[in-house]
CSV table of C-alpha atoms in Angstrom, one decimal:
chain,number,residue,atom,x,y,z
Z,266,MET,CA,0.0,0.0,0.0
Z,267,GLU,CA,2.8,2.4,0.9
Z,268,LEU,CA,4.6,1.7,-2.4
Z,269,THR,CA,1.3,2.2,-4.3
Z,270,LEU,CA,0.6,5.5,-2.7
Z,271,VAL,CA,4.1,6.9,-3.3
Z,272,VAL,CA,4.0,5.9,-7.0
Z,273,LEU,CA,0.4,7.4,-7.2
Z,274,ILE,CA,1.6,10.6,-5.6
Z,275,ILE,CA,4.5,10.9,-8.1
Z,276,ILE,CA,2.1,10.3,-11.0
Z,277,VAL,CA,-0.5,12.8,-9.7
Z,278,GLY,CA,2.2,15.3,-8.8
Z,279,LEU,CA,3.5,15.2,-12.3
Z,280,THR,CA,-0.1,15.6,-13.6
Z,281,PHE,CA,-0.4,18.6,-11.4
Z,282,ASP,CA,2.8,20.0,-12.8
Z,283,PHE,CA,1.4,19.4,-16.3
Z,284,THR,CA,-1.7,21.3,-15.4
Z,285,ASN,CA,0.5,24.0,-13.9
Z,286,GLY,CA,2.3,24.3,-17.2
Z,287,PHE,CA,-0.8,24.7,-19.4
Z,288,HIS,CA,-2.6,26.8,-16.8
Z,289,ASP,CA,0.4,29.2,-16.3
Z,290,ALA,CA,1.8,29.1,-19.8
Z,291,ALA,CA,0.1,32.5,-20.2
Z,292,ASN,CA,2.3,34.0,-17.5
Z,293,ALA,CA,5.4,33.9,-19.8
Z,294,ILE,CA,3.9,34.5,-23.2
Z,295,ALA,CA,0.5,36.2,-23.2
Z,296,THR,CA,2.0,39.7,-23.5
Z,297,SER,CA,4.4,38.7,-26.3
Z,298,ILE,CA,1.6,37.1,-28.3
Z,299,SER,CA,-0.9,39.9,-27.7
Z,300,THR,CA,1.7,42.5,-29.0
Z,301,ARG,CA,2.6,40.2,-31.9
Z,302,ALA,CA,6.2,40.1,-30.8
Z,303,LEU,CA,6.0,36.3,-31.1
Z,304,THR,CA,3.7,33.8,-32.8
Z,305,PRO,CA,1.8,31.5,-30.5
Z,306,ARG,CA,3.7,28.4,-31.6
Z,307,VAL,CA,7.1,30.0,-31.2
Z,308,ALA,CA,6.2,31.6,-27.9
Z,309,LEU,CA,4.9,28.3,-26.5
Z,310,ALA,CA,8.0,26.4,-27.6
Z,311,MET,CA,10.3,29.0,-26.1
Z,312,ALA,CA,8.4,29.1,-22.9
Z,313,ALA,CA,8.5,25.3,-22.6
Z,314,VAL,CA,12.3,25.2,-23.1
Z,315,MET,CA,12.8,28.0,-20.6
Z,316,ASN,CA,10.5,26.3,-18.1
Z,317,PHE,CA,12.5,23.1,-18.4
Z,318,CYS,CA,15.8,25.0,-17.9
Z,319,GLY,CA,14.5,27.1,-15.0
Z,320,ALA,CA,13.6,24.0,-13.0
Z,321,PHE,CA,17.3,23.1,-12.7
Z,322,LEU,CA,18.3,26.5,-11.3
Z,323,GLY,CA,17.5,26.0,-7.6
Z,324,THR,CA,15.7,24.0,-4.9
Z,325,GLY,CA,15.3,26.5,-2.1
Z,326,VAL,CA,11.6,27.0,-2.8
Z,327,ALA,CA,11.1,23.2,-3.0
Z,328,GLN,CA,12.6,22.8,0.5
Z,329,THR,CA,10.3,25.5,1.8
Z,330,VAL,CA,7.2,23.8,0.4
Z,331,GLY,CA,8.3,20.4,1.5
Z,332,SER,CA,9.3,21.3,5.1
Z,333,GLY,CA,7.9,24.7,5.9
Z,334,ILE,CA,4.1,24.4,5.3
Z,335,ILE,CA,2.8,21.3,7.1
Z,336,GLU,CA,4.2,18.4,9.1
Z,337,ALA,CA,2.6,15.4,7.5
Z,338,PRO,CA,1.9,12.3,9.7
Z,339,GLU,CA,4.2,9.3,9.0
Z,340,ALA,CA,3.5,6.5,6.7
Z,341,ILE,CA,0.0,5.8,5.1
Z,342,SER,CA,-2.0,8.6,6.6
Z,343,GLY,CA,0.6,11.2,5.6
Z,344,LEU,CA,0.8,9.9,2.0
Z,345,LEU,CA,-3.0,10.0,1.8
Z,346,LEU,CA,-2.9,13.6,2.9
Z,347,VAL,CA,-0.4,14.6,0.2
Z,348,LEU,CA,-2.4,12.8,-2.5
Z,349,CYS,CA,-5.6,14.6,-1.5
Z,350,ALA,CA,-3.7,17.9,-1.5
Z,351,LEU,CA,-2.6,17.4,-5.0
Z,352,LEU,CA,-6.0,16.3,-6.2
Z,353,GLY,CA,-7.6,19.4,-4.7
Z,354,ALA,CA,-5.1,21.6,-6.4
Z,355,ILE,CA,-5.6,19.9,-9.8
Z,356,GLY,CA,-9.3,20.3,-9.5
Z,357,TRP,CA,-9.0,24.1,-8.9
Z,358,ASN,CA,-6.5,24.5,-11.7
Z,359,VAL,CA,-8.8,22.8,-14.2
Z,360,PHE,CA,-11.8,24.8,-13.0
Z,361,THR,CA,-10.1,28.2,-13.3
Z,362,TRP,CA,-8.6,27.2,-16.6
Z,363,TRP,CA,-12.1,26.4,-17.9
Z,364,ARG,CA,-13.3,29.8,-16.6
Z,365,GLY,CA,-10.3,31.5,-18.2
Z,366,LEU,CA,-9.1,32.9,-14.8
Z,367,PRO,CA,-5.3,33.4,-14.3
Z,368,THR,CA,-5.2,32.1,-10.7
Z,369,SER,CA,-2.2,30.8,-8.8
Z,370,SER,CA,-1.3,27.1,-9.1
Z,371,SER,CA,1.2,27.6,-6.3
Z,372,HIS,CA,-1.4,28.9,-3.9
Z,373,ALA,CA,-3.8,26.1,-5.0
Z,374,LEU,CA,-1.2,23.6,-4.0
Z,375,ILE,CA,-0.5,25.2,-0.7
Z,376,GLY,CA,-4.3,25.5,0.0
Z,377,GLY,CA,-4.6,21.9,-0.8
Z,378,LEU,CA,-1.9,20.9,1.6
Z,379,VAL,CA,-3.3,23.1,4.4
Z,380,GLY,CA,-6.9,21.8,3.8
Z,381,ALA,CA,-5.9,18.2,3.8
Z,382,ALA,CA,-3.6,18.7,6.9
Z,383,LEU,CA,-6.5,20.3,8.9
Z,384,ALA,CA,-8.8,17.4,7.9
Z,385,ALA,CA,-6.1,14.9,9.0
Z,386,SER,CA,-5.4,16.8,12.3
Z,387,ALA,CA,-1.8,17.3,11.2
Z,388,THR,CA,0.4,20.2,12.2
Z,389,VAL,CA,0.1,23.3,10.0
Z,390,GLN,CA,3.1,25.6,10.3
Z,391,TRP,CA,1.2,28.9,10.5
Z,392,SER,CA,4.3,31.0,11.1
Z,393,GLY,CA,5.9,29.5,8.0
Z,394,ILE,CA,2.8,30.2,6.0
Z,395,LEU,CA,2.6,33.8,7.2
Z,396,ASP,CA,6.3,34.4,6.5
Z,397,LYS,CA,6.8,32.4,3.3
Z,398,VAL,CA,3.3,32.5,1.7
Z,399,VAL,CA,1.0,35.3,2.9
Z,400,LEU,CA,3.4,38.2,3.1
Z,401,PRO,CA,5.1,37.4,-0.3
Z,402,MET,CA,1.6,36.9,-1.7
Z,403,LEU,CA,0.6,40.4,-0.7
Z,404,LEU,CA,3.9,42.1,-1.4
Z,405,SER,CA,4.8,40.5,-4.8
Z,406,PRO,CA,1.8,41.9,-6.7
Z,407,LEU,CA,2.4,45.4,-5.2
Z,408,VAL,CA,6.0,45.3,-6.2
Z,409,GLY,CA,5.0,44.1,-9.7
Z,410,VAL,CA,2.5,46.9,-10.1
Z,411,VAL,CA,5.0,49.6,-9.1
Z,412,LEU,CA,7.9,48.1,-11.1
Z,413,GLY,CA,5.7,47.7,-14.2
Z,414,TYR,CA,4.6,51.3,-13.9
Z,415,LEU,CA,8.0,52.7,-13.3
Z,416,LEU,CA,9.7,50.7,-16.0
Z,417,HIS,CA,7.2,51.8,-18.6
Z,418,MET,CA,7.4,55.4,-17.5
Z,419,GLY,CA,11.2,55.1,-17.8
Z,420,ILE,CA,10.8,53.7,-21.4
Z,421,LEU,CA,8.4,56.5,-22.3
Z,422,TRP,CA,10.9,59.1,-21.1
Z,423,ALA,CA,14.0,57.4,-22.7
Z,424,PHE,CA,12.4,57.1,-26.1
Z,425,ARG,CA,10.3,60.3,-26.1
Z,426,ARG,CA,12.1,61.6,-29.2
Z,427,SER,CA,11.9,58.4,-31.2
Z,428,THR,CA,9.3,57.6,-33.7
Z,429,PRO,CA,6.6,55.2,-32.5
Z,430,ARG,CA,7.2,52.7,-35.4
Z,431,ARG,CA,10.9,52.4,-34.5
Z,432,VAL,CA,10.2,52.0,-30.8
Z,433,THR,CA,7.5,49.3,-31.5
Z,434,ARG,CA,9.9,47.4,-33.8
Z,435,ARG,CA,12.8,47.5,-31.2
Z,436,PHE,CA,10.6,46.4,-28.3
Z,437,ARG,CA,9.1,43.5,-30.3
Z,438,LEU,CA,12.7,42.2,-30.5
Z,439,ALA,CA,13.3,43.0,-26.8
Z,440,GLN,CA,10.2,41.1,-25.8
Z,441,THR,CA,11.8,37.9,-27.0
Z,442,VAL,CA,14.4,38.3,-24.2
Z,443,SER,CA,11.8,39.4,-21.6
Z,444,ALA,CA,9.5,36.5,-22.5
Z,445,ALA,CA,12.4,34.1,-22.2
Z,446,ALA,CA,13.3,35.6,-18.8
Z,447,MET,CA,9.7,35.1,-17.7
Z,448,GLY,CA,9.7,31.5,-18.9
Z,449,LEU,CA,12.9,30.8,-17.0
Z,450,GLY,CA,11.5,32.5,-13.8
Z,451,HIS,CA,8.3,30.5,-14.1
Z,452,GLY,CA,10.2,27.2,-14.3
Z,453,LEU,CA,12.4,28.4,-11.4
Z,454,GLN,CA,9.4,29.2,-9.2
Z,455,ASP,CA,6.6,26.8,-10.1
Z,456,ALA,CA,8.5,23.6,-10.8
Z,457,GLN,CA,10.0,23.7,-7.4
Z,458,LYS,CA,6.6,23.5,-5.6
Z,459,THR,CA,5.9,20.1,-7.1
Z,460,MET,CA,9.4,19.0,-6.3
Z,461,GLY,CA,8.7,19.9,-2.7
Z,462,VAL,CA,5.5,17.9,-2.5
Z,463,ILE,CA,7.1,14.8,-4.1
Z,464,VAL,CA,10.0,15.1,-1.6
Z,465,LEU,CA,7.5,15.5,1.2
Z,466,ALA,CA,6.0,12.1,0.1
Z,467,LEU,CA,9.4,10.4,0.0
Z,468,VAL,CA,10.2,11.7,3.5
Z,469,THR,CA,6.8,10.8,4.9
Z,470,ALA,CA,7.2,7.2,3.5
Z,471,GLY,CA,10.7,7.0,5.1
Z,472,TRP,CA,12.4,6.6,1.7
Z,473,GLN,CA,14.8,9.5,2.3
Z,474,ASP,CA,16.1,11.6,5.2
Z,475,GLY,CA,15.9,15.4,4.8
Z,476,PHE,CA,14.3,17.5,2.1
Z,477,SER,CA,17.1,17.7,-0.5
Z,478,VAL,CA,15.7,17.2,-4.0
Z,479,PRO,CA,17.0,14.2,-6.0
Z,480,VAL,CA,18.0,14.8,-9.6
Z,481,TRP,CA,15.4,12.4,-11.0
Z,482,VAL,CA,12.7,14.4,-9.3
Z,483,ILE,CA,14.0,17.7,-10.8
Z,484,ALA,CA,14.2,16.1,-14.3
Z,485,ALA,CA,10.7,14.5,-14.1
Z,486,VAL,CA,9.0,17.7,-12.9
Z,487,ALA,CA,10.9,19.8,-15.5
Z,488,ALA,CA,9.7,17.6,-18.3
Z,489,ALA,CA,6.1,17.5,-17.1
Z,490,MET,CA,5.9,21.3,-16.8
Z,491,ALA,CA,7.5,21.8,-20.2
Z,492,ALA,CA,5.0,19.4,-21.8
Z,493,GLY,CA,2.1,21.2,-20.1
Z,494,THR,CA,3.4,24.6,-21.1
Z,495,TYR,CA,3.7,23.6,-24.8
Z,496,THR,CA,0.1,22.6,-24.9
Z,497,GLY,CA,-0.8,26.1,-23.9
Z,498,GLY,CA,-3.7,27.7,-22.1
Z,499,ARG,CA,-5.3,29.9,-24.7
Z,500,ARG,CA,-8.3,30.9,-22.5
Z,501,ILE,CA,-6.0,32.4,-19.9
Z,502,ILE,CA,-3.7,33.8,-22.6
Z,503,THR,CA,-6.6,35.8,-23.9
Z,504,THR,CA,-7.5,37.1,-20.5
Z,505,LEU,CA,-4.0,38.3,-19.6
Z,506,GLY,CA,-3.0,39.5,-23.1
Z,507,ARG,CA,-6.2,41.3,-24.2
Z,508,ARG,CA,-9.0,41.5,-21.6
Z,509,ILE,CA,-7.2,43.4,-18.8
Z,510,VAL,CA,-5.6,46.2,-20.8
Z,511,HIS,CA,-4.4,46.8,-24.4
Z,512,LEU,CA,-0.7,46.1,-24.5
Z,513,ASP,CA,1.9,47.4,-27.0
Z,514,PRO,CA,5.5,46.0,-27.1
Z,515,PRO,CA,7.0,48.6,-24.7
Z,516,ARG,CA,4.3,47.9,-22.1
Z,517,GLY,CA,4.7,44.2,-22.7
Z,518,PHE,CA,8.4,44.4,-22.2
Z,519,ALA,CA,8.1,46.5,-19.0
Z,520,ALA,CA,5.5,44.0,-17.6
Z,521,GLU,CA,7.6,40.9,-18.3
Z,522,THR,CA,10.8,42.4,-17.1
Z,523,ALA,CA,9.3,43.6,-13.8
Z,524,ALA,CA,7.6,40.3,-13.2
Z,525,ALA,CA,10.8,38.3,-13.9
Z,526,ALA,CA,12.8,40.5,-11.5
Z,527,VAL,CA,10.3,39.7,-8.7
Z,528,LEU,CA,10.4,36.0,-9.5
Z,529,TYR,CA,14.2,35.7,-9.4
Z,530,THR,CA,14.5,37.8,-6.2
Z,531,THR,CA,12.0,35.8,-4.3
Z,532,ALA,CA,13.3,32.4,-5.5
Z,533,PHE,CA,17.0,33.1,-4.8
Z,534,LEU,CA,17.0,35.5,-1.9
Z,535,VAL,CA,13.8,34.8,0.0
Z,536,LYS,CA,13.1,31.2,-1.1
Z,537,ALA,CA,9.4,32.0,-1.0
Z,538,PRO,CA,6.8,30.2,-3.2
Z,539,ILE,CA,5.2,33.3,-4.8
Z,540,SER,CA,2.5,33.3,-7.5
Z,541,THR,CA,3.9,33.8,-11.0
Z,542,THR,CA,0.3,34.5,-12.1
Z,543,GLN,CA,-0.3,37.3,-9.6
Z,544,THR,CA,3.1,38.8,-10.3
Z,545,ILE,CA,2.7,39.1,-14.1
Z,546,THR,CA,-0.9,40.2,-13.8
Z,547,ALA,CA,0.0,43.0,-11.4
Z,548,ALA,CA,2.9,44.1,-13.6
Z,549,ILE,CA,0.5,44.2,-16.6
Z,550,LEU,CA,-1.8,46.4,-14.6
Z,551,GLY,CA,1.1,48.7,-13.7
Z,552,ALA,CA,2.4,49.0,-17.2
Z,553,GLY,CA,-1.1,49.5,-18.6
Z,554,ALA,CA,-1.9,52.3,-16.2
Z,555,THR,CA,0.8,54.6,-17.5
Z,556,ARG,CA,-1.5,55.9,-20.2
Z,557,ARG,CA,-4.7,56.3,-18.3
Z,558,PHE,CA,-6.1,54.4,-15.4
Z,559,SER,CA,-9.4,54.2,-17.3
Z,560,ASP,CA,-7.5,52.1,-20.0
Z,561,VAL,CA,-7.4,49.2,-17.5
Z,562,ARG,CA,-10.5,47.0,-17.5
Z,563,TRP,CA,-10.8,47.1,-13.7
Z,564,GLN,CA,-13.9,44.8,-13.8
Z,565,VAL,CA,-11.8,42.0,-15.2
Z,566,ALA,CA,-9.1,42.8,-12.7
Z,567,ARG,CA,-11.6,42.6,-9.9
Z,568,SER,CA,-12.8,39.2,-11.1
Z,569,ILE,CA,-9.2,38.0,-11.1
Z,570,GLY,CA,-8.7,39.4,-7.6
Z,571,THR,CA,-11.8,37.5,-6.4
Z,572,ALA,CA,-10.5,34.3,-7.9
Z,573,TRP,CA,-7.1,34.8,-6.1
Z,574,ILE,CA,-8.9,35.2,-2.7
Z,575,LEU,CA,-10.9,32.0,-3.4
Z,576,THR,CA,-7.9,29.9,-4.4
Z,577,PHE,CA,-6.9,28.7,-0.9
Z,578,PRO,CA,-10.4,27.6,0.1
Z,579,GLY,CA,-11.2,26.5,-3.5
Z,580,ALA,CA,-8.4,23.9,-3.4
Z,581,GLY,CA,-8.3,23.4,0.4
Z,582,ILE,CA,-12.0,22.5,1.0
Z,583,PRO,CA,-12.1,19.8,-1.8
Z,584,ALA,CA,-8.7,18.4,-0.6
Z,585,ALA,CA,-10.1,18.2,3.0
Z,586,ALA,CA,-13.4,16.6,1.9
Z,587,LEU,CA,-11.5,14.1,-0.2
Z,588,TYR,CA,-9.2,13.1,2.6
Z,589,LEU,CA,-12.2,12.6,5.0
Z,590,LEU,CA,-14.0,10.5,2.4
Z,591,LEU,CA,-11.0,8.3,1.6
Z,592,HIS,CA,-10.1,7.9,5.2
Z,593,ALA,CA,-13.6,6.8,6.0
Z,594,VAL,CA,-13.9,4.4,3.1
Z,595,THR,CA,-10.4,2.8,3.3
Z,596,GLY,CA,-9.8,3.1,7.0
Z,597,LEU,CA,-6.2,4.3,6.4
């Protein structure tokens, strides 16, 4: 039973990572596609490659997710908890993808872990969640908005004497670099969360000591995310690229650059699992607001904000219910 659950967790974990890829593919490429800097096929392929490479850049976030969110019970009960957390997060990802809402796969996973842990009467490390999840969740979008706004204002000032056609052409080329940076940052941040959950399962089963991430876990997660990214998530790409605000290449470049800077800083320095989705959405809002605040479709932004708030319970409640059901049926 233990072997079966560990294998099932790995399979479901990689499935979650695949849904993370197609759900969050828009994070890296929506702005580049909407400004026609890249074609959808080229953008998706580049994002997939950069996601794969980004997964190998660090494991600090993975160790935070594996050891800093919950303390799972040992053996079968703990493995069942992890499995239900993953299933709750997958369900929320699929639902929000269907609705075209760019919500956070990262926070869905953490919500699933907390919900299942509460149902299992396991220890939830609330101080770790506050320091490593809640505060970064609140601060990263604010920083994204400000950076996106300031970067685009700087671009407007620096190229104020250039012709619009020349500026557009230059920034379409520059967006190739900024989109690649976003893809690398997405792989760096989001792939590590699945690594952390798989390692949590290995430790819970007693198959390894400590929360270091084996190379085979990194490679498997990287491949699953890259495959998911290449399949794309066109519903969310439309929301991020067109429905929030009209983007031109300079604004797209500013948004992607600002978001990538936040992703790298939090992954390498803070080791906090922040939301790639929230960060790039906030940066798009900041860059889009440089013309007129009325240019931003705030009703769409409010809908996204509501979905962000609902992400934790949206993944946590199904995960908790599923754990209670399986525990009652199987007696594990």
